[in-house]
C-alpha atoms as a PDB file:
ATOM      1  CA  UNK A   1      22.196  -3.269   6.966  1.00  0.00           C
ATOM      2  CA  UNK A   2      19.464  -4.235   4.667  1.00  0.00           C
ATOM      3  CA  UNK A   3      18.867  -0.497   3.671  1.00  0.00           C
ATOM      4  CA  UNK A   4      15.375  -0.370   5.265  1.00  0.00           C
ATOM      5  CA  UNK A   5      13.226   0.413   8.590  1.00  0.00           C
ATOM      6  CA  UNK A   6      10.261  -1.100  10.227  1.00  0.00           C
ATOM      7  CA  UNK A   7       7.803   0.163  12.174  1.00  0.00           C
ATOM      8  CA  UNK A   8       4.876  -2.570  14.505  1.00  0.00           C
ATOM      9  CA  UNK A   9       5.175  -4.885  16.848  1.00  0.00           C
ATOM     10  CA  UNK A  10       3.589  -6.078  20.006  1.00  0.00           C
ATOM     11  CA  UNK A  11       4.465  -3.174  21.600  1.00  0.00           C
ATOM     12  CA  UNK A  12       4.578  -0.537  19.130  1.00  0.00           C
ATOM     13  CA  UNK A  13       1.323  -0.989  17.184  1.00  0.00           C
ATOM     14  CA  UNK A  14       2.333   0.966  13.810  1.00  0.00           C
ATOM     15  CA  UNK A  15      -1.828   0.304  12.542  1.00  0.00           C
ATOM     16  CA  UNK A  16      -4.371  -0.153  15.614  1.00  0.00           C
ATOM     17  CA  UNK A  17      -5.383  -3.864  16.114  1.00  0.00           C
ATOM     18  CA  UNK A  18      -2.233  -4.892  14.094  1.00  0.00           C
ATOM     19  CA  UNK A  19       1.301  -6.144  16.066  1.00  0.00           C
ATOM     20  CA  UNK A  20       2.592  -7.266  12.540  1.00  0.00           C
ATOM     21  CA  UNK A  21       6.009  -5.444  11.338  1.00  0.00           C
ATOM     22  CA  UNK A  22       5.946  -3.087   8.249  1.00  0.00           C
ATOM     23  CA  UNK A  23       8.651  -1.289   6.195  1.00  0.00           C
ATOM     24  CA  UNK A  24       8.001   2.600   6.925  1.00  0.00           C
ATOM     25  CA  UNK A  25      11.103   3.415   4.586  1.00  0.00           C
ATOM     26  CA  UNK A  26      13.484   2.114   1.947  1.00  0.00           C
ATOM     27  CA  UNK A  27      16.625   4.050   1.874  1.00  0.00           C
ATOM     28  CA  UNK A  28      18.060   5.845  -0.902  1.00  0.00           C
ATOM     29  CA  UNK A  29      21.160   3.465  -2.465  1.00  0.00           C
ATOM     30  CA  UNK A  30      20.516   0.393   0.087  1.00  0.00           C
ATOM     31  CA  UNK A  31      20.334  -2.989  -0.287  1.00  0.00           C
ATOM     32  CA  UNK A  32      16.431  -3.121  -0.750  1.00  0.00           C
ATOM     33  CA  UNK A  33      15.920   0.151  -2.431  1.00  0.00           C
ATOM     34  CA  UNK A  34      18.912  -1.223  -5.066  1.00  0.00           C
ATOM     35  CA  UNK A  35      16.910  -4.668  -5.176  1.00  0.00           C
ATOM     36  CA  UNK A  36      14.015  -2.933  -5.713  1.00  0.00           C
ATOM     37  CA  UNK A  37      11.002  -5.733  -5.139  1.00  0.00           C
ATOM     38  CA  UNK A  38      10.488  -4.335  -1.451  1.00  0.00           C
ATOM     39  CA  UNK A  39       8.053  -1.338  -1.045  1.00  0.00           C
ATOM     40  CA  UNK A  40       7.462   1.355   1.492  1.00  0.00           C
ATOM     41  CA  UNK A  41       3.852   0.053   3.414  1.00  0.00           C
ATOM     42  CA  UNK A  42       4.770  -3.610   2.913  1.00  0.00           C
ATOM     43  CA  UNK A  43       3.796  -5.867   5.764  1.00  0.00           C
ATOM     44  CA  UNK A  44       6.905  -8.642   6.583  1.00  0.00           C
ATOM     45  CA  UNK A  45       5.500 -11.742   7.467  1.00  0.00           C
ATOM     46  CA  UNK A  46       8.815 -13.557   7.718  1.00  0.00           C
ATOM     47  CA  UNK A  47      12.637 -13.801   7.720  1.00  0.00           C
ATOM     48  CA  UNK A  48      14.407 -16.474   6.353  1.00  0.00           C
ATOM     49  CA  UNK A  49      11.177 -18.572   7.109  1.00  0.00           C
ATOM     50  CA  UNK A  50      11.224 -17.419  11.095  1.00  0.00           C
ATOM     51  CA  UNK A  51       7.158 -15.728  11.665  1.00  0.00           C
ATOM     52  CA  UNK A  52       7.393 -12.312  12.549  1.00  0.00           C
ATOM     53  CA  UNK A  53       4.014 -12.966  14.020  1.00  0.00           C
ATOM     54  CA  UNK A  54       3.374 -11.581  17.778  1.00  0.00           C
ATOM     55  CA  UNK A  55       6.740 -10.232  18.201  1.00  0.00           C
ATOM     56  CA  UNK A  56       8.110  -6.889  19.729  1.00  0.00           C
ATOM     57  CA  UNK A  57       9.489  -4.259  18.012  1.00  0.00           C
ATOM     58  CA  UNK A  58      13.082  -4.732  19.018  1.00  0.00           C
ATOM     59  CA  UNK A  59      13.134  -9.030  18.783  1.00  0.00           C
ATOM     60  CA  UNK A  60      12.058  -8.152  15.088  1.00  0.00           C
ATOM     61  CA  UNK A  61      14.703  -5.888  14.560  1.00  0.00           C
ATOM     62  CA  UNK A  62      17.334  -8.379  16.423  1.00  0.00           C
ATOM     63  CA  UNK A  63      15.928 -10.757  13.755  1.00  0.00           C
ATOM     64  CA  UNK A  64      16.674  -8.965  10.542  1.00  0.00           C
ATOM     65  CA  UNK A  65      20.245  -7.735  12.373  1.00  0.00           C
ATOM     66  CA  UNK A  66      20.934 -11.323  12.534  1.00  0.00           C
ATOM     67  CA  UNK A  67      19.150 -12.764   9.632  1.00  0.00           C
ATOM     68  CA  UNK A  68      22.926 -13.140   7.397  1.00  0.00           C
ATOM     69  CA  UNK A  69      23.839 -12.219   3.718  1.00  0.00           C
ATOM     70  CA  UNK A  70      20.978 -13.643   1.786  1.00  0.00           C
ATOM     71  CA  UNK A  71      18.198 -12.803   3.260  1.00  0.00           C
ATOM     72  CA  UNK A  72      14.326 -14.276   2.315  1.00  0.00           C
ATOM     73  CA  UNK A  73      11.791 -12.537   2.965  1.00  0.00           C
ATOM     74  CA  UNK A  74       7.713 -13.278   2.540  1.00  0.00           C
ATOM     75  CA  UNK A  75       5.284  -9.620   2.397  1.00  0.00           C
ATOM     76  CA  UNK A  76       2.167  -8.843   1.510  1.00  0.00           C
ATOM     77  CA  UNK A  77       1.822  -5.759  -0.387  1.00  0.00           C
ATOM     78  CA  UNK A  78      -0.635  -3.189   1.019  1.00  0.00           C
ATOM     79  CA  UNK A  79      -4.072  -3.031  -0.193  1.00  0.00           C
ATOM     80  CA  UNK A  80      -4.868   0.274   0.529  1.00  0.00           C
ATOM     81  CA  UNK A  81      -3.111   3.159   2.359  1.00  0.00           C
ATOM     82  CA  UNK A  82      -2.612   3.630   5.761  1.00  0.00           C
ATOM     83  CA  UNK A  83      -2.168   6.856   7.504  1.00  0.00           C
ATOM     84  CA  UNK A  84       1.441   6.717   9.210  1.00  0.00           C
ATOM     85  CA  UNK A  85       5.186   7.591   8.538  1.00  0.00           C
ATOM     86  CA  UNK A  86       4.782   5.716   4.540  1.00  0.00           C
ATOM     87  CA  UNK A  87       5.611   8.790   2.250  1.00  0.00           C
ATOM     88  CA  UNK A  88       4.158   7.006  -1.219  1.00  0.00           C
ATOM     89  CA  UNK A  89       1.312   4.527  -2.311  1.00  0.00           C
ATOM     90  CA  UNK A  90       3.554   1.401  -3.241  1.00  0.00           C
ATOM     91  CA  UNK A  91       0.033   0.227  -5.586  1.00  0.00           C
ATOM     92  CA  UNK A  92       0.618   2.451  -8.921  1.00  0.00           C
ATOM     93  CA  UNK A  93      -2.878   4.430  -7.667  1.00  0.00           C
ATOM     94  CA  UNK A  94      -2.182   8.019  -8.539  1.00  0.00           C
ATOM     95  CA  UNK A  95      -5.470   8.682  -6.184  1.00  0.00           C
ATOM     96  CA  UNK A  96      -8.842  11.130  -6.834  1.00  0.00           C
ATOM     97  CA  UNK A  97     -11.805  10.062  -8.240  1.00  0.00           C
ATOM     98  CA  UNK A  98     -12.109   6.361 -10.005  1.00  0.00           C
ATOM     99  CA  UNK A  99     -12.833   7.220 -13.806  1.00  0.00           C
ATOM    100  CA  UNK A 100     -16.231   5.386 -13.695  1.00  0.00           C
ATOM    101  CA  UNK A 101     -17.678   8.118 -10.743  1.00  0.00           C
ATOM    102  CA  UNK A 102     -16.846  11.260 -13.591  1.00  0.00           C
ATOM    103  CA  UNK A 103     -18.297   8.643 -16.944  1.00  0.00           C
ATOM    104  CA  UNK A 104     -21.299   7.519 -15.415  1.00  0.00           C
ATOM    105  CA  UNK A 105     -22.665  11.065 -14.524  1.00  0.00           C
ATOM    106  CA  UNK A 106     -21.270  12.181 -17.838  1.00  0.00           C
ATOM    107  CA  UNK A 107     -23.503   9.456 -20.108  1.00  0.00           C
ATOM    108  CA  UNK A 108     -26.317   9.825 -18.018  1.00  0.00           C
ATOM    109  CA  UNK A 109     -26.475  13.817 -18.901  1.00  0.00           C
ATOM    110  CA  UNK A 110     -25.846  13.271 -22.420  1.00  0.00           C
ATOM    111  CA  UNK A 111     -28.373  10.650 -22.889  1.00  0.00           C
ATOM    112  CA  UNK A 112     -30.673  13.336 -20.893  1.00  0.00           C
ATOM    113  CA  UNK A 113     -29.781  15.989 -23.368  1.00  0.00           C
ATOM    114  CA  UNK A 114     -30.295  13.748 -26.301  1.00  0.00           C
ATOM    115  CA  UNK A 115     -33.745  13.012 -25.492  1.00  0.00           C
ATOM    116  CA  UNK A 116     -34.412  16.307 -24.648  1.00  0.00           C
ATOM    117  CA  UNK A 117     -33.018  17.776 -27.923  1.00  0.00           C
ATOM    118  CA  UNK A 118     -35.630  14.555 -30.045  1.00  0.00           C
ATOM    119  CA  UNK A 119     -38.358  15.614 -28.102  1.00  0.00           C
ATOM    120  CA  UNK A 120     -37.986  19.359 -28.749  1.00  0.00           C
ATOM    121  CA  UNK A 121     -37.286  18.495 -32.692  1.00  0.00           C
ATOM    122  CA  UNK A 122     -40.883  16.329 -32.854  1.00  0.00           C
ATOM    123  CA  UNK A 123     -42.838  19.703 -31.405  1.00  0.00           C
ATOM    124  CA  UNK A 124     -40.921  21.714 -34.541  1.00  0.00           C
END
């Protein structure tokens, strides 16, 4: 096999609103996880240039059975994460709060204190 699963389709909607096929996990010492471009979360839009668009679950799966020994395949990386089966954010985010929500509160108290401690040192 390729050395991955998928998860979507027509009629097994992995994200609500969404028939479009994702990888849900690259296994340990396959041909994708040893290739190593193809992440966990990825959305496949096609297979050796056939659209994966509108199909069910197990004609996708028929595809990628059938799809030969080089295989081509278009994604699109996931923006954002998705509840579901994916164990790992494929984006580099390590997650928590964005630096800028802990420095902007930060500067805004030490300007605060600064003025404070300038106005206190004029009444001296």
């Amino acid at each position: 096999g390729l050395g991955f699963n998928i998860v979507g389709g027509t009629d097994q909607q992995y994200i609500s609103n969404d028939s479009s096929i994702y990888v849900s996990r690259i296994k340990k010492d396959g041909a994708a996880y040893l290739d190593g471009r193809l992440q966990e979360g990825d959305k496949i839009l096609s297979v050796n240039g056939k659209d994966l668009k509108d199909l069910r679950h197990k004609d996708a799966v028929e595809l990628f059975r059938n799809a030969g020994y080089d295989v081509s395949l278009k994604i699109q990386r996931r923006l954002q994460p998705q509840n579901g089966p994916v164990g790992h954010r494929g984006d580099g985010e390590s997650g928590g709060l964005p630096l800028a929500a802990i420095l902007v509160p930060g500067l805004a108290l030490a300007a605060a204190a600064v003025w404070i401690l300038l106005r206190y040192r004029q009444r001296i």
